[in-house]
Amino acid sequence: MASSSRGQFSSRIGFIMAAAGSAVGLGNVWGFPTQTASNGGAAFLVMYLLMMVLLAFPMLVAELTIGRYGQSNPIASLKKIWVRNQALAIVFGSIAMLAASLILSFYAILAGWLIGFGAAPVMELVGLKGFAEWLETYGVARNLVLTVLFMGLTVYVVQKGVANGIEKWSTRLMPLLFVLFAVLIGYIFTQEGAIEGLEMYLIPDWSHVNAGLVVNAMGQAFFSLSLGVGAMMVYGSYLKKDINIVRTAGQVAVIDTGVALSAGLLILPAMFVAKHNGVQIFNEVGELISSGNLVFTVLPSLFDTMGPIGEVIGLAFFALMVIAALTSSIAMLEVPVACLHEELNIRREKAAKILGLAILILSVIIVVNFSSLFDLVATISTMYMQPLLGVVWAIVIGWIWHRNKQLEEIKQGNPDIEQGWFWKIWPWYVKFVCPIAVLTVFLYPQL
Ligand code: PHE
């Protein structure tokens, strides 16, 4: 076993940055604002916050705890708990690995576009107008080149391992992300029209609440906290035993939610600034146009209306998105890499390269069959696999793992936990409420 040479996060803050880096991604800076804008603003926001607190946070604690107990990749960690049913541990660990890979395969395409949109203004500044246009125009060749580039970056970081790759880059990139956000939000509120966006963001229109909205809010919360696919399990396995899991999970969830809320605070006002500047954002019946493409259509046209400063803002904005995407994609790739590295004794560098290539092939297949595959892969992996795997982890914690063993694990780094309210609620909550709630939200629209 390679376990004696396992990596570890070197500090608590390093872990928080890495786990928050995994959580904060396109889900926050792109998915959340887009969903909020197209689902009635504040109504979606409220539902999302509820889902975060009631379902996603307890599940985050669950995944981190399984991982730290196992001190290994998701397959081995599950095996350690599912002693009497090793085959199931292998099956579900492998499904998690597959889900993480599927998510990465479409995520890398999106992130590639963001690189293109970030690089385009720079290319324009140095006089390469034609190239800038190519970068911003949909095309198979462009999609392929940029996806390869993004996947290359991801493999580069993961190859370097836990402390020197994932932790180092997350600790460098996350603060940069926070600063860029603050600057952009500060700027957008100096612009005419921003307040109208703020109103949509903060004043709920309850007529939008329906079963579909609840499902979307749950999916969004699970995606945003990187749940289900074993990413948090594997990060938990690199966590030192003297760290308080509950508190740390709380901090990660707060940072993640904070970034999503900030992204809303940037993008909804930006939409209305764009509208004020003459960019069309709603169609005749008042629906948001091209909601999925919001970030790629509305915002660049907003930056265009701003003159030369718009180029700088555009670059900063897309740089921010790429950073957020990269700290998430490394977490996705880490799941299968840890499995291959530890289960099959393959060197980390080699595992990262092999898996990076395999997932890239998947991305290429999606790029060339974009209209039929992109949404399909995204829906299967995020709307189905993530919540359903979450249910499996809740069952593992609630029904398979002996409660005293859990307590022993969670007590390390948190010796007084037994006396607090958390331990009174959480075990039965994960045992009954989480699986039933996730399944209900999930099945309800199908009934
Ligand atoms: N949480 C990331 C985001 O919001 C996505 C992610 C999903 C990362 C699963 C890792 C694993 O973009």
Coordinates of C-alpha atoms and ligand atoms in Angstrom, one line a residue:
M1 CA 0.0 0.0 0.0
A2 CA 1.2 3.5 -0.7
S3 CA -0.5 4.7 2.4
S4 CA 2.6 5.4 4.4
S5 CA 3.6 8.0 1.8
R6 CA 0.2 9.6 1.7
G7 CA 0.1 13.3 1.3
Q8 CA -1.6 15.5 3.9
F9 CA -2.7 19.1 4.0
S10 CA 0.0 20.9 5.9
S11 CA -2.2 23.4 7.8
R12 CA -5.8 23.9 8.7
I13 CA -6.0 27.1 6.6
G14 CA -4.4 25.2 3.7
F15 CA -7.2 22.6 4.0
I16 CA -9.9 25.3 4.2
M17 CA -8.5 27.0 1.1
A18 CA -8.3 23.7 -0.8
A19 CA -11.8 22.5 0.2
A20 CA -13.3 25.9 -0.3
G21 CA -11.4 26.0 -3.6
S22 CA -13.0 22.7 -4.6
A23 CA -16.4 24.0 -3.5
V24 CA -16.1 27.4 -5.1
G25 CA -16.3 26.9 -8.8
L26 CA -18.4 27.5 -11.9
G27 CA -21.3 26.3 -9.8
N28 CA -21.0 29.5 -7.7
V29 CA -19.8 32.1 -10.1
W30 CA -21.8 30.9 -13.1
G31 CA -24.5 28.4 -12.1
F32 CA -25.9 30.2 -9.1
P33 CA -26.3 33.6 -10.6
T34 CA -27.7 32.2 -13.8
Q35 CA -30.2 30.0 -11.9
T36 CA -31.1 32.9 -9.6
A37 CA -31.6 35.3 -12.5
S38 CA -33.8 32.9 -14.4
N39 CA -35.8 31.6 -11.3
G40 CA -37.2 34.8 -10.0
G41 CA -34.2 36.2 -8.1
A42 CA -34.6 36.2 -4.4
A43 CA -37.1 33.3 -4.3
F44 CA -34.3 31.0 -5.6
L45 CA -31.8 32.5 -3.3
V46 CA -33.9 31.7 -0.2
M47 CA -34.5 28.1 -1.3
Y48 CA -30.8 27.7 -2.1
L49 CA -29.8 28.9 1.4
L50 CA -32.3 26.5 3.0
M51 CA -30.9 23.6 1.0
M52 CA -27.4 24.5 2.0
V53 CA -28.2 24.6 5.7
L54 CA -30.6 21.7 5.8
L55 CA -29.1 19.2 3.5
A56 CA -25.8 20.1 2.0
F57 CA -23.9 21.1 5.2
P58 CA -24.8 17.9 7.1
M59 CA -23.8 15.9 4.1
L60 CA -20.5 17.7 3.8
V61 CA -19.7 16.7 7.4
A62 CA -20.6 13.2 6.5
E63 CA -18.3 13.0 3.5
L64 CA -15.4 14.6 5.3
T65 CA -15.8 12.2 8.2
I66 CA -15.9 9.1 6.1
G67 CA -12.7 10.3 4.3
R68 CA -10.8 11.1 7.4
Y69 CA -11.7 7.9 9.0
G70 CA -10.7 5.9 6.0
Q71 CA -7.4 7.8 5.5
S72 CA -7.6 6.7 1.9
N73 CA -9.3 7.0 -1.5
P74 CA -13.1 6.7 -1.6
I75 CA -13.0 3.0 -2.5
A76 CA -10.7 2.1 0.3
S77 CA -12.5 4.4 2.8
L78 CA -15.9 2.9 2.0
K79 CA -14.4 -0.6 2.3
K80 CA -13.2 0.2 5.8
I81 CA -16.7 1.0 6.9
W82 CA -18.6 -1.5 4.8
V83 CA -16.6 -4.4 6.2
R84 CA -19.3 -7.0 5.5
N85 CA -20.0 -5.8 2.0
Q86 CA -16.8 -5.0 0.3
A87 CA -18.3 -5.4 -3.2
L88 CA -20.8 -2.6 -2.6
A89 CA -18.0 -0.4 -1.4
I90 CA -16.1 -1.0 -4.6
V91 CA -19.2 -0.5 -6.7
F92 CA -20.2 2.8 -5.2
G93 CA -16.6 4.1 -4.8
S94 CA -16.2 3.4 -8.5
I95 CA -19.5 5.1 -9.4
A96 CA -18.3 8.2 -7.5
M97 CA -15.1 8.1 -9.4
L98 CA -17.0 7.9 -12.7
A99 CA -19.3 10.8 -11.6
A100 CA -16.3 13.0 -10.8
S101 CA -14.8 12.1 -14.2
L102 CA -18.0 12.9 -16.1
I103 CA -18.3 16.2 -14.3
L104 CA -14.8 17.1 -15.2
S105 CA -15.3 16.1 -18.8
F106 CA -18.0 18.8 -19.4
Y107 CA -16.6 21.3 -16.9
A108 CA -13.3 21.4 -18.8
I109 CA -15.1 22.5 -21.9
L110 CA -16.8 25.3 -20.1
A111 CA -13.7 26.4 -18.3
G112 CA -11.9 26.4 -21.7
W113 CA -14.4 28.9 -23.0
L114 CA -13.7 31.1 -20.0
I115 CA -10.0 31.0 -20.9
G116 CA -10.9 32.1 -24.4
F117 CA -13.1 35.0 -23.2
G118 CA -10.4 36.1 -20.8
A119 CA -7.6 36.0 -23.3
A120 CA -9.6 37.7 -26.1
P121 CA -9.3 41.2 -24.7
V122 CA -5.5 40.8 -24.3
M123 CA -5.2 39.5 -27.8
E124 CA -7.1 42.5 -29.0
L125 CA -4.9 44.9 -27.1
V126 CA -1.8 43.4 -28.8
G127 CA -3.4 43.8 -32.2
L128 CA -4.4 40.2 -32.8
K129 CA -8.0 41.0 -33.6
G130 CA -8.7 37.9 -35.7
F131 CA -7.4 35.6 -33.0
A132 CA -9.4 37.4 -30.4
E133 CA -12.5 36.9 -32.5
W134 CA -11.7 33.2 -32.9
L135 CA -11.3 32.8 -29.2
E136 CA -14.8 34.2 -28.6
T137 CA -16.6 32.5 -31.4
Y138 CA -18.2 29.0 -30.9
G139 CA -16.3 26.4 -33.0
V140 CA -15.2 22.8 -32.6
A141 CA -11.5 23.7 -33.1
R142 CA -11.5 26.5 -30.6
N143 CA -13.4 24.3 -28.1
L144 CA -10.9 21.5 -28.5
V145 CA -7.8 23.7 -28.1
L146 CA -9.1 25.5 -25.0
T147 CA -10.3 22.2 -23.4
V148 CA -6.9 20.7 -23.9
L149 CA -5.3 23.8 -22.3
F150 CA -7.5 23.7 -19.2
M151 CA -7.1 19.9 -18.8
G152 CA -3.4 20.4 -19.0
L153 CA -3.5 22.9 -16.2
T154 CA -5.5 20.6 -14.1
V155 CA -3.2 17.6 -14.6
Y156 CA -0.2 19.8 -13.9
V157 CA -1.5 20.7 -10.4
V158 CA -2.8 17.3 -9.5
Q159 CA 0.5 15.6 -10.5
K160 CA 2.3 17.7 -7.9
G161 CA 0.4 16.1 -5.1
V162 CA -1.5 17.3 -2.1
A163 CA 0.6 19.9 -0.3
N164 CA 2.7 21.0 -3.2
G165 CA 0.0 21.1 -5.8
I166 CA -3.5 21.3 -4.6
E167 CA -2.9 23.1 -1.3
K168 CA -0.3 25.5 -2.7
W169 CA -2.3 26.5 -5.7
S170 CA -5.6 26.8 -3.8
T171 CA -3.9 29.0 -1.1
R172 CA -2.5 31.2 -3.8
L173 CA -5.5 31.4 -6.0
M174 CA -8.4 31.7 -3.6
P175 CA -7.4 35.0 -2.0
L176 CA -6.9 36.4 -5.5
L177 CA -10.4 35.4 -6.3
F178 CA -11.8 37.2 -3.2
V179 CA -9.9 40.4 -4.1
L180 CA -11.1 40.3 -7.7
F181 CA -14.6 39.8 -6.6
A182 CA -14.5 42.8 -4.2
V183 CA -13.0 45.0 -6.9
L184 CA -15.6 44.0 -9.5
I185 CA -18.6 44.4 -7.2
G186 CA -17.3 47.8 -6.0
Y187 CA -17.0 48.8 -9.6
I188 CA -20.4 47.6 -10.8
F189 CA -22.2 49.5 -8.1
T190 CA -20.8 52.8 -9.5
Q191 CA -22.7 52.1 -12.7
E192 CA -26.2 53.2 -13.6
G193 CA -28.8 50.4 -13.5
A194 CA -27.1 48.2 -10.8
I195 CA -29.7 48.9 -8.2
E196 CA -32.5 47.4 -10.3
G197 CA -30.5 44.2 -10.3
L198 CA -30.1 44.3 -6.6
E199 CA -33.8 44.6 -6.1
M200 CA -34.4 41.5 -8.2
Y201 CA -31.8 39.7 -6.2
L202 CA -33.1 40.6 -2.8
I203 CA -36.9 41.0 -3.1
P204 CA -38.5 37.6 -3.4
D205 CA -41.3 36.9 -5.9
W206 CA -42.8 33.8 -4.3
S207 CA -44.8 33.0 -7.4
H208 CA -41.7 31.3 -8.8
V209 CA -41.5 28.7 -6.1
N210 CA -42.5 25.2 -7.4
A211 CA -41.2 21.7 -7.2
G212 CA -38.8 22.3 -10.1
L213 CA -37.3 25.2 -8.3
V214 CA -36.7 23.1 -5.2
V215 CA -35.0 20.4 -7.2
N216 CA -32.8 22.9 -8.9
A217 CA -31.9 24.5 -5.6
M218 CA -31.0 21.1 -4.1
G219 CA -28.9 20.2 -7.2
Q220 CA -27.2 23.5 -7.0
A221 CA -26.4 23.1 -3.3
F222 CA -25.0 19.6 -3.8
F223 CA -23.0 20.6 -6.8
S224 CA -21.7 23.7 -5.1
L225 CA -20.4 21.8 -2.1
S226 CA -18.8 19.2 -4.4
L227 CA -20.9 16.5 -2.7
G228 CA -21.6 12.9 -3.8
V229 CA -18.7 12.3 -6.1
G230 CA -16.1 11.6 -3.4
A231 CA -14.2 14.8 -3.8
M232 CA -14.8 15.9 -0.2
M233 CA -14.2 12.3 1.0
V234 CA -10.8 12.3 -0.6
Y235 CA -9.9 15.8 0.7
G236 CA -11.1 14.6 4.2
S237 CA -8.7 11.8 3.9
Y238 CA -5.8 14.2 3.7
L239 CA -7.0 16.0 6.8
K240 CA -5.1 15.8 10.1
K241 CA -6.7 14.1 13.0
D242 CA -6.5 17.1 15.3
I243 CA -8.8 19.2 13.2
N244 CA -12.4 19.9 14.2
I245 CA -14.3 18.6 11.2
V246 CA -17.7 20.2 12.0
R247 CA -16.2 23.6 12.5
T248 CA -14.0 23.3 9.4
A249 CA -16.9 22.1 7.3
G250 CA -19.0 25.1 8.5
Q251 CA -16.2 27.4 7.4
V252 CA -16.0 25.8 4.0
A253 CA -19.8 26.0 3.6
V254 CA -19.8 29.7 4.6
I255 CA -17.0 30.6 2.2
D256 CA -18.8 28.7 -0.6
T257 CA -22.1 30.3 0.1
G258 CA -20.4 33.7 0.5
V259 CA -18.8 33.4 -2.9
A260 CA -22.1 32.3 -4.5
L261 CA -23.9 35.3 -2.9
S262 CA -21.1 37.6 -4.1
A263 CA -21.4 36.3 -7.6
G264 CA -25.1 37.1 -7.5
L265 CA -24.3 40.5 -6.2
L266 CA -22.0 41.0 -9.2
I267 CA -23.9 39.4 -12.0
L268 CA -27.5 40.4 -11.4
P269 CA -26.6 44.1 -11.1
A270 CA -24.3 43.7 -14.1
M271 CA -27.2 42.4 -16.2
F272 CA -29.2 45.5 -15.4
V273 CA -26.2 47.7 -16.1
A274 CA -26.0 46.0 -19.4
K275 CA -29.7 46.6 -20.0
H276 CA -29.2 50.2 -19.1
N277 CA -26.4 50.4 -21.7
G278 CA -28.7 49.1 -24.4
V279 CA -27.9 45.4 -24.3
Q280 CA -31.0 43.2 -24.6
I281 CA -31.4 40.9 -21.7
F282 CA -35.1 40.0 -21.6
N283 CA -37.3 38.8 -24.5
E284 CA -40.7 40.2 -25.4
V285 CA -42.4 38.1 -22.7
G286 CA -40.0 39.2 -20.1
E287 CA -37.9 36.0 -19.9
L288 CA -34.2 36.2 -19.6
I289 CA -32.7 35.6 -23.0
S290 CA -30.1 32.9 -23.3
S291 CA -30.0 32.2 -19.6
G292 CA -27.4 29.4 -20.0
N293 CA -25.2 31.7 -21.9
L294 CA -25.7 34.7 -19.7
V295 CA -22.1 34.9 -18.8
F296 CA -20.9 34.6 -22.3
T297 CA -23.3 36.9 -24.0
V298 CA -24.6 39.6 -21.7
L299 CA -21.4 40.3 -19.8
P300 CA -19.0 40.6 -22.7
S301 CA -21.4 43.0 -24.3
L302 CA -21.5 44.9 -21.1
F303 CA -17.7 45.1 -21.0
D304 CA -17.8 46.4 -24.6
T305 CA -20.0 49.3 -23.7
M306 CA -17.6 50.4 -21.0
G307 CA -14.8 51.5 -23.3
P308 CA -11.1 50.7 -22.6
I309 CA -11.7 50.0 -18.9
G310 CA -14.1 47.3 -20.1
E311 CA -11.2 45.3 -21.5
V312 CA -9.5 45.3 -18.1
I313 CA -12.7 44.4 -16.3
G314 CA -13.4 41.7 -18.8
L315 CA -10.0 40.2 -18.3
A316 CA -10.3 40.3 -14.5
F317 CA -13.8 38.8 -14.6
F318 CA -12.8 35.8 -16.7
A319 CA -9.5 35.3 -14.9
L320 CA -11.6 35.0 -11.8
M321 CA -13.8 32.4 -13.4
V322 CA -10.9 30.4 -14.6
I323 CA -9.3 30.4 -11.2
A324 CA -12.5 29.2 -9.5
A325 CA -12.8 26.5 -12.1
L326 CA -9.3 25.3 -11.7
T327 CA -9.4 24.9 -7.9
S328 CA -12.6 22.7 -8.5
S329 CA -11.3 20.7 -11.5
I330 CA -8.3 19.6 -9.5
A331 CA -10.6 18.2 -6.8
M332 CA -12.5 16.3 -9.5
L333 CA -9.4 14.8 -11.0
E334 CA -8.0 13.9 -7.5
V335 CA -10.9 11.4 -6.9
P336 CA -9.9 8.9 -9.7
V337 CA -6.2 9.7 -9.3
A338 CA -6.2 8.8 -5.6
C339 CA -8.1 5.6 -6.4
L340 CA -5.7 4.6 -9.2
H341 CA -2.6 5.6 -7.2
E342 CA -3.6 3.8 -4.0
E343 CA -5.6 0.9 -5.2
L344 CA -3.4 -0.1 -8.2
N345 CA -0.1 1.3 -6.9
I346 CA 0.4 3.5 -9.9
R347 CA 2.6 6.6 -9.4
R348 CA 0.6 9.7 -8.9
E349 CA 2.2 11.5 -11.8
K350 CA 1.4 8.6 -14.1
A351 CA -2.2 8.2 -12.8
A352 CA -2.8 12.0 -13.3
K353 CA -1.6 11.8 -16.9
I354 CA -3.5 8.6 -17.8
L355 CA -6.7 9.8 -16.2
G356 CA -6.3 13.4 -17.6
L357 CA -6.0 11.9 -21.0
A358 CA -8.9 9.5 -20.6
I359 CA -11.2 12.3 -19.4
L360 CA -9.9 14.5 -22.2
I361 CA -11.0 11.9 -24.7
L362 CA -14.5 12.0 -23.2
S363 CA -14.4 15.8 -23.5
V364 CA -13.5 15.6 -27.1
I365 CA -16.4 13.2 -27.8
I366 CA -18.7 15.7 -26.1
V367 CA -17.2 18.6 -28.1
V368 CA -17.8 16.9 -31.4
N369 CA -21.3 15.9 -30.4
F370 CA -22.0 19.0 -28.5
S371 CA -25.7 19.5 -29.0
S372 CA -26.6 15.9 -28.1
L373 CA -24.1 15.2 -25.3
F374 CA -23.2 18.3 -23.3
D375 CA -26.5 18.8 -21.5
L376 CA -27.0 15.0 -21.2
V377 CA -23.7 14.4 -19.5
A378 CA -24.1 17.5 -17.2
T379 CA -27.7 16.4 -16.2
I380 CA -26.8 12.7 -15.6
S381 CA -23.7 13.5 -13.5
T382 CA -25.0 16.5 -11.5
M383 CA -28.8 16.1 -11.3
Y384 CA -28.8 12.3 -10.8
M385 CA -25.5 10.9 -9.8
Q386 CA -24.6 13.6 -7.2
P387 CA -27.8 13.5 -5.1
L388 CA -28.2 9.7 -5.4
L389 CA -24.6 9.1 -4.3
G390 CA -25.3 11.5 -1.5
V391 CA -28.1 9.2 -0.4
V392 CA -25.8 6.3 -0.4
W393 CA -23.2 8.1 1.8
A394 CA -26.0 9.0 4.2
I395 CA -27.1 5.4 4.3
V396 CA -23.5 4.3 4.9
I397 CA -23.1 6.7 7.8
G398 CA -26.6 6.2 9.3
W399 CA -27.1 2.4 8.8
I400 CA -23.8 0.7 8.2
W401 CA -21.3 2.5 10.3
H402 CA -21.5 2.0 14.0
R403 CA -22.3 5.2 15.8
N404 CA -19.6 4.8 18.4
K405 CA -17.0 4.5 15.7
Q406 CA -18.3 7.7 14.1
L407 CA -18.2 9.4 17.4
E408 CA -14.6 8.3 18.0
E409 CA -13.6 9.7 14.6
I410 CA -15.4 13.0 14.9
K411 CA -14.3 13.5 18.5
Q412 CA -10.7 13.8 17.4
G413 CA -10.1 17.5 17.0
N414 CA -13.4 18.1 18.8
P415 CA -13.3 16.3 22.2
D416 CA -16.4 18.0 23.6
I417 CA -18.7 17.2 20.7
E418 CA -20.8 14.7 22.6
Q419 CA -22.1 17.5 24.9
G420 CA -23.0 19.9 22.1
W421 CA -26.2 20.1 20.1
F422 CA -24.6 18.9 16.9
W423 CA -24.1 15.4 18.1
K424 CA -27.6 15.2 19.4
I425 CA -29.1 16.0 16.0
W426 CA -26.6 15.0 13.3
P427 CA -26.5 11.2 13.6
W428 CA -30.2 10.6 13.3
Y429 CA -30.6 13.5 10.9
V430 CA -28.2 11.9 8.5
K431 CA -29.8 8.5 9.1
F432 CA -33.4 9.5 8.4
V433 CA -33.9 13.1 7.3
C434 CA -31.1 13.4 4.6
P435 CA -31.9 10.3 2.6
I436 CA -35.7 10.8 2.8
A437 CA -35.5 14.5 2.0
V438 CA -33.1 14.0 -1.0
L439 CA -35.2 11.2 -2.4
T440 CA -38.4 13.2 -1.9
V441 CA -37.1 16.3 -3.6
F442 CA -35.7 14.0 -6.3
L443 CA -38.8 11.9 -6.9
Y444 CA -41.5 14.5 -6.4
P445 CA -41.5 16.0 -9.8
Q446 CA -41.6 12.5 -11.4
L447 CA -44.8 11.6 -9.5
Ligands
PHE1 N1 -18.3 22.6 -6.4 C1 -17.8 22.9 -7.7 C2 -18.5 24.1 -8.3 O1 -19.3 24.7 -7.6 C3 -18.0 21.7 -8.6 C4 -17.5 20.4 -8.2 C5 -18.3 19.3 -8.2 C6 -16.2 20.3 -7.7 C7 -17.9 18.1 -7.8 C8 -15.7 19.0 -7.3 C9 -16.6 17.9 -7.3 O2 -18.2 24.5 -9.4

